[in-house]
mmCIF file of C-alpha atoms in Angstrom:
data_model
loop_
_atom_site.group_PDB
_atom_site.id
_atom_site.type_symbol
_atom_site.label_atom_id
_atom_site.label_comp_id
_atom_site.label_asym_id
_atom_site.label_seq_id
_atom_site.Cartn_x
_atom_site.Cartn_y
_atom_site.Cartn_z
ATOM 1 C CA MET A 1 55.158 39.205 9.368
ATOM 2 C CA SER A 2 54.025 36.092 7.523
ATOM 3 C CA MET A 3 50.653 36.047 5.811
ATOM 4 C CA PRO A 4 48.070 33.566 7.202
ATOM 5 C CA PHE A 5 47.530 30.435 5.126
ATOM 6 C CA TYR A 6 44.363 30.764 3.047
ATOM 7 C CA VAL A 7 42.351 28.086 1.272
ATOM 8 C CA PRO A 8 39.377 29.125 -0.894
ATOM 9 C CA PRO A 9 36.102 27.792 0.550
ATOM 10 C CA GLU A 10 35.339 25.977 -2.717
ATOM 11 C CA GLN A 11 38.653 24.109 -2.557
ATOM 12 C CA MET A 12 38.191 23.241 1.123
ATOM 13 C CA VAL A 13 34.731 21.795 0.482
ATOM 14 C CA LYS A 14 36.025 19.817 -2.513
ATOM 15 C CA ASP A 15 38.956 18.410 -0.514
ATOM 16 C CA ARG A 16 36.690 17.378 2.352
ATOM 17 C CA ALA A 17 34.209 15.750 -0.035
ATOM 18 C CA ASP A 18 36.988 13.841 -1.822
ATOM 19 C CA PHE A 19 38.369 12.667 1.529
ATOM 20 C CA ALA A 20 34.969 11.404 2.695
ATOM 21 C CA ARG A 21 34.169 9.714 -0.626
ATOM 22 C CA LYS A 22 37.520 7.908 -0.603
ATOM 23 C CA GLY A 23 36.852 6.466 2.841
ATOM 24 C CA ILE A 24 33.308 5.424 1.998
ATOM 25 C CA SER A 25 34.336 3.815 -1.296
ATOM 26 C CA ARG A 26 36.481 1.304 0.603
ATOM 27 C CA GLY A 27 33.361 -0.031 2.327
ATOM 28 C CA ARG A 28 30.998 -2.633 0.954
ATOM 29 C CA ALA A 29 27.580 -1.623 -0.334
ATOM 30 C CA LEU A 30 24.211 -1.979 1.338
ATOM 31 C CA ILE A 31 20.684 -2.218 -0.093
ATOM 32 C CA ALA A 32 17.322 -1.390 1.467
ATOM 33 C CA THR A 33 14.266 -2.298 -0.577
ATOM 34 C CA GLN A 34 10.534 -2.696 -0.125
ATOM 35 C CA CYS A 35 8.919 -6.105 -0.297
ATOM 36 C CA ALA A 36 5.524 -7.550 0.543
ATOM 37 C CA GLU A 37 6.593 -8.360 4.106
ATOM 38 C CA GLY A 38 8.079 -4.928 4.850
ATOM 39 C CA ILE A 39 11.468 -3.317 4.233
ATOM 40 C CA LEU A 40 14.371 -5.682 3.580
ATOM 41 C CA ILE A 41 17.906 -4.475 4.336
ATOM 42 C CA VAL A 42 20.849 -6.464 2.975
ATOM 43 C CA ALA A 43 24.525 -5.605 3.491
ATOM 44 C CA GLU A 44 27.672 -7.345 2.343
ATOM 45 C CA ASN A 45 29.275 -8.062 5.706
ATOM 46 C CA PRO A 46 31.318 -11.200 6.381
ATOM 47 C CA SER A 47 31.783 -10.242 10.062
ATOM 48 C CA SER A 48 29.579 -12.062 12.565
ATOM 49 C CA THR A 49 30.211 -9.525 15.338
ATOM 50 C CA LEU A 50 30.285 -6.040 13.765
ATOM 51 C CA ARG A 51 26.795 -5.033 12.640
ATOM 52 C CA LYS A 52 25.969 -2.577 9.878
ATOM 53 C CA ILE A 53 22.203 -2.895 10.423
ATOM 54 C CA SER A 54 20.520 -2.206 13.752
ATOM 55 C CA GLU A 55 17.222 -1.331 15.383
ATOM 56 C CA ILE A 56 16.650 2.258 16.446
ATOM 57 C CA TYR A 57 13.069 2.017 17.731
ATOM 58 C CA ASP A 58 9.821 0.106 17.241
ATOM 59 C CA ARG A 59 9.381 0.713 13.491
ATOM 60 C CA ILE A 60 12.751 2.278 12.669
ATOM 61 C CA ALA A 61 16.040 0.734 11.533
ATOM 62 C CA PHE A 62 19.504 2.199 11.017
ATOM 63 C CA ALA A 63 22.185 1.078 8.571
ATOM 64 C CA GLY A 64 25.614 2.540 7.910
ATOM 65 C CA VAL A 65 28.632 2.124 5.660
ATOM 66 C CA GLY A 66 32.126 3.547 5.952
ATOM 67 C CA LYS A 67 34.122 3.800 9.192
ATOM 68 C CA TYR A 68 32.460 1.521 11.708
ATOM 69 C CA ASN A 69 33.273 3.534 14.837
ATOM 70 C CA GLU A 70 31.844 6.703 13.288
ATOM 71 C CA PHE A 71 28.513 5.327 12.113
ATOM 72 C CA ASP A 72 28.132 3.305 15.321
ATOM 73 C CA GLN A 73 28.357 6.538 17.323
ATOM 74 C CA LEU A 74 25.582 7.941 15.122
ATOM 75 C CA ARG A 75 23.510 4.814 15.756
ATOM 76 C CA MET A 76 23.824 5.248 19.528
ATOM 77 C CA LEU A 77 22.905 8.934 19.201
ATOM 78 C CA GLY A 78 19.714 7.939 17.406
ATOM 79 C CA VAL A 79 18.823 5.275 19.975
ATOM 80 C CA ARG A 80 19.216 7.728 22.859
ATOM 81 C CA GLN A 81 17.166 10.404 21.102
ATOM 82 C CA ALA A 82 14.388 7.973 20.174
ATOM 83 C CA ASP A 83 14.212 6.612 23.733
ATOM 84 C CA LEU A 84 14.053 10.140 25.156
ATOM 85 C CA THR A 85 11.273 11.199 22.787
ATOM 86 C CA GLY A 86 9.285 8.043 23.471
ATOM 87 C CA PHE A 87 9.647 8.521 27.224
ATOM 88 C CA GLN A 88 8.721 12.223 27.235
ATOM 89 C CA TYR A 89 5.792 11.952 24.810
ATOM 90 C CA SER A 90 4.630 8.610 23.401
ATOM 91 C CA ARG A 91 6.050 5.802 21.327
ATOM 92 C CA ARG A 92 4.020 6.890 18.286
ATOM 93 C CA ASP A 93 5.730 10.288 18.400
ATOM 94 C CA VAL A 94 9.093 8.735 17.510
ATOM 95 C CA GLU A 95 9.434 9.235 13.741
ATOM 96 C CA ALA A 96 12.284 8.626 11.330
ATOM 97 C CA ARG A 97 11.926 12.133 9.934
ATOM 98 C CA SER A 98 12.875 13.865 13.199
ATOM 99 C CA LEU A 99 15.829 11.517 13.729
ATOM 100 C CA VAL A 100 17.002 12.160 10.175
ATOM 101 C CA ASN A 101 16.984 15.922 10.772
ATOM 102 C CA GLN A 102 19.248 15.493 13.785
ATOM 103 C CA TYR A 103 21.559 13.142 11.912
ATOM 104 C CA ALA A 104 21.792 15.609 9.022
ATOM 105 C CA GLN A 105 22.683 18.448 11.390
ATOM 106 C CA ALA A 106 25.340 16.413 13.197
ATOM 107 C CA ILE A 107 26.962 15.096 10.007
ATOM 108 C CA GLY A 108 26.753 18.468 8.273
ATOM 109 C CA HIS A 109 28.393 20.205 11.246
ATOM 110 C CA GLU A 110 31.310 17.765 11.172
ATOM 111 C CA PHE A 111 31.671 18.247 7.427
ATOM 112 C CA THR A 112 31.921 22.044 7.630
ATOM 113 C CA SER A 113 33.472 22.655 11.058
ATOM 114 C CA GLY A 114 35.023 19.441 12.334
ATOM 115 C CA ALA A 115 38.664 18.450 12.218
ATOM 116 C CA LYS A 116 37.714 16.063 9.419
ATOM 117 C CA PRO A 117 34.434 14.979 7.789
ATOM 118 C CA LEU A 118 32.783 11.739 8.832
ATOM 119 C CA GLU A 119 33.621 8.915 6.420
ATOM 120 C CA VAL A 120 30.090 7.518 6.525
ATOM 121 C CA GLU A 121 26.805 7.263 4.700
ATOM 122 C CA ILE A 122 23.766 6.185 6.674
ATOM 123 C CA LEU A 123 20.271 4.972 5.968
ATOM 124 C CA VAL A 124 17.223 5.377 8.227
ATOM 125 C CA ALA A 125 14.192 3.241 7.349
ATOM 126 C CA GLU A 126 10.709 3.328 8.834
ATOM 127 C CA VAL A 127 8.114 0.707 7.972
ATOM 128 C CA GLY A 128 4.449 1.659 7.595
ATOM 129 C CA ASP A 129 1.245 -0.317 7.714
ATOM 130 C CA ASP A 130 1.416 -0.477 3.904
ATOM 131 C CA LYS A 131 3.974 0.394 1.242
ATOM 132 C CA ASN A 132 2.749 3.966 0.984
ATOM 133 C CA GLY A 133 3.696 4.464 4.623
ATOM 134 C CA ASP A 134 7.294 3.235 4.233
ATOM 135 C CA ARG A 135 10.107 5.786 4.507
ATOM 136 C CA LEU A 136 13.713 5.454 3.290
ATOM 137 C CA PHE A 137 16.116 8.289 4.100
ATOM 138 C CA HIS A 138 19.680 8.293 2.749
ATOM 139 C CA ILE A 139 22.036 10.756 4.483
ATOM 140 C CA THR A 140 25.326 11.493 2.742
ATOM 141 C CA PHE A 141 28.707 12.440 4.223
ATOM 142 C CA ASP A 142 27.946 16.183 4.038
ATOM 143 C CA GLY A 143 24.549 15.982 5.741
ATOM 144 C CA THR A 144 22.437 15.977 2.576
ATOM 145 C CA VAL A 145 19.169 14.075 3.039
ATOM 146 C CA LEU A 146 17.721 12.061 0.153
ATOM 147 C CA ASP A 147 14.136 10.852 0.522
ATOM 148 C CA GLU A 148 14.192 7.660 -1.542
ATOM 149 C CA HIS A 149 11.297 5.548 -2.776
ATOM 150 C CA GLY A 150 11.131 1.809 -3.337
ATOM 151 C CA PHE A 151 14.798 1.100 -2.667
ATOM 152 C CA SER A 152 18.067 2.743 -1.698
ATOM 153 C CA VAL A 153 21.723 1.790 -2.203
ATOM 154 C CA ILE A 154 24.606 3.258 -0.188
ATOM 155 C CA GLY A 155 28.315 2.550 0.117
ATOM 156 C CA GLY A 156 31.131 1.651 -2.208
ATOM 157 C CA ASP A 157 30.272 1.099 -5.877
ATOM 158 C CA ALA A 158 26.694 2.206 -5.174
ATOM 159 C CA GLU A 159 25.980 3.314 -8.747
ATOM 160 C CA ALA A 160 26.923 -0.069 -10.235
ATOM 161 C CA VAL A 161 24.960 -1.937 -7.544
ATOM 162 C CA LEU A 162 21.933 0.293 -8.147
ATOM 163 C CA ALA A 163 22.082 -0.349 -11.901
ATOM 164 C CA ARG A 164 22.206 -4.119 -11.351
ATOM 165 C CA LEU A 165 19.329 -3.935 -8.862
ATOM 166 C CA GLN A 166 17.151 -2.018 -11.311
ATOM 167 C CA GLU A 167 18.061 -4.446 -14.096
ATOM 168 C CA LYS A 168 17.274 -7.560 -12.014
ATOM 169 C CA ALA A 169 14.148 -6.261 -10.295
ATOM 170 C CA PRO A 170 11.994 -9.309 -9.434
ATOM 171 C CA THR A 171 8.592 -9.793 -11.034
ATOM 172 C CA ASP A 172 7.032 -10.415 -7.619
ATOM 173 C CA ASP A 173 7.722 -8.665 -4.313
ATOM 174 C CA SER A 174 7.965 -11.718 -2.076
ATOM 175 C CA LEU A 175 10.734 -11.816 0.522
ATOM 176 C CA GLY A 176 12.639 -14.612 -1.254
ATOM 177 C CA ALA A 177 12.586 -12.982 -4.682
ATOM 178 C CA THR A 178 13.556 -9.579 -3.246
ATOM 179 C CA LEU A 179 16.421 -11.097 -1.275
ATOM 180 C CA ARG A 180 17.782 -12.985 -4.287
ATOM 181 C CA ALA A 181 17.688 -9.826 -6.415
ATOM 182 C CA ALA A 182 19.484 -7.813 -3.713
ATOM 183 C CA VAL A 183 22.219 -10.400 -3.198
ATOM 184 C CA SER A 184 22.751 -10.730 -6.947
ATOM 185 C CA ALA A 185 23.065 -6.935 -7.270
ATOM 186 C CA LEU A 186 25.600 -6.765 -4.424
ATOM 187 C CA ALA A 187 27.688 -9.632 -5.820
ATOM 188 C CA GLY A 188 27.816 -8.542 -9.446
ATOM 189 C CA PRO A 189 28.634 -10.786 -12.414
ATOM 190 C CA ASP A 190 32.063 -11.937 -11.229
ATOM 191 C CA ARG A 191 31.377 -12.998 -7.643
ATOM 192 C CA THR A 192 29.029 -15.117 -5.569
ATOM 193 C CA LEU A 193 27.844 -14.133 -2.105
ATOM 194 C CA GLY A 194 26.671 -16.845 0.247
ATOM 195 C CA PRO A 195 24.508 -16.616 3.393
ATOM 196 C CA THR A 196 27.579 -16.102 5.622
ATOM 197 C CA ASP A 197 28.831 -13.209 3.481
ATOM 198 C CA ILE A 198 25.809 -10.983 4.090
ATOM 199 C CA GLU A 199 23.919 -9.405 6.955
ATOM 200 C CA THR A 200 20.158 -9.329 6.542
ATOM 201 C CA ALA A 201 17.317 -7.754 8.511
ATOM 202 C CA LEU A 202 13.633 -7.067 7.958
ATOM 203 C CA LEU A 203 11.380 -4.298 9.195
ATOM 204 C CA SER A 204 8.285 -6.450 9.261
ATOM 205 C CA ARG A 205 4.859 -5.142 8.307
ATOM 206 C CA THR A 206 3.155 -6.900 11.238
ATOM 207 C CA SER A 207 0.854 -5.802 14.051
ATOM 208 C CA ARG A 208 3.379 -6.292 16.825
ATOM 209 C CA ARG A 209 5.059 -3.278 18.387
ATOM 210 C CA ARG A 210 8.697 -4.040 17.569
ATOM 211 C CA ARG A 211 9.045 -4.610 13.835
ATOM 212 C CA PHE A 212 12.822 -5.166 13.491
ATOM 213 C CA GLU A 213 14.053 -8.736 13.103
ATOM 214 C CA ARG A 214 17.333 -10.215 11.959
ATOM 215 C CA ILE A 215 17.122 -13.005 9.402
ATOM 216 C CA SER A 216 19.206 -16.002 10.429
ATOM 217 C CA VAL A 217 21.791 -17.681 8.206
ATOM 218 C CA GLY A 218 19.576 -20.760 7.997
ATOM 219 C CA THR A 219 16.572 -18.781 6.813
ATOM 220 C CA VAL A 220 18.709 -16.850 4.306
ATOM 221 C CA THR A 221 20.002 -20.181 2.964
ATOM 222 C CA GLU A 222 16.465 -21.394 2.405
ATOM 223 C CA LEU A 223 15.346 -18.157 0.749
ATOM 224 C CA LEU A 224 18.345 -18.048 -1.569
ATOM 225 C CA GLY A 225 17.948 -21.691 -2.455
#
């Protein structure tokens, strides 16, 4: 009688983590950062049809890197959950924190028990009435939740992008200066990213109910100029 194949739990977790990291590293990075107007999210994305940044609910945005079909399924899960909570209770009861807990559980379950881990990292952002009320949650491939402050970088080459962003932090927090710093950090010293190479959205700190707005190529051109 043959002995069953055995893999130590430590080795299995390491192999799954390496597999997920390899898939995520092939994706392009994404930055979310506070500015005077709200929370700016900038992703390197030359596609005009596949979106990395989307609206979840009134004050909440979702962004993902890695395998598109996997993080898009997570986006739809969040939209359905937010709509259900808002319908059953009230719109003010829909918070990023509760959505993040569900995302962490779903991603963590796939990492430990699924056929393969999800090759994704996601970001959930919620804009407040002032900067102290902003929330940035980074959820890694194993379901770990990082509560970040000021800015967050996810995706391939995130450490290098983060270092460049910290080095080139603008002296003022206007939308234009913040956008230029983010694009420069994504591009690095050897490349140039134009308005058609990036996807940009803003969670606006306004009084209207829906805060999410995409920034058009024309507006990005003006701000970068």
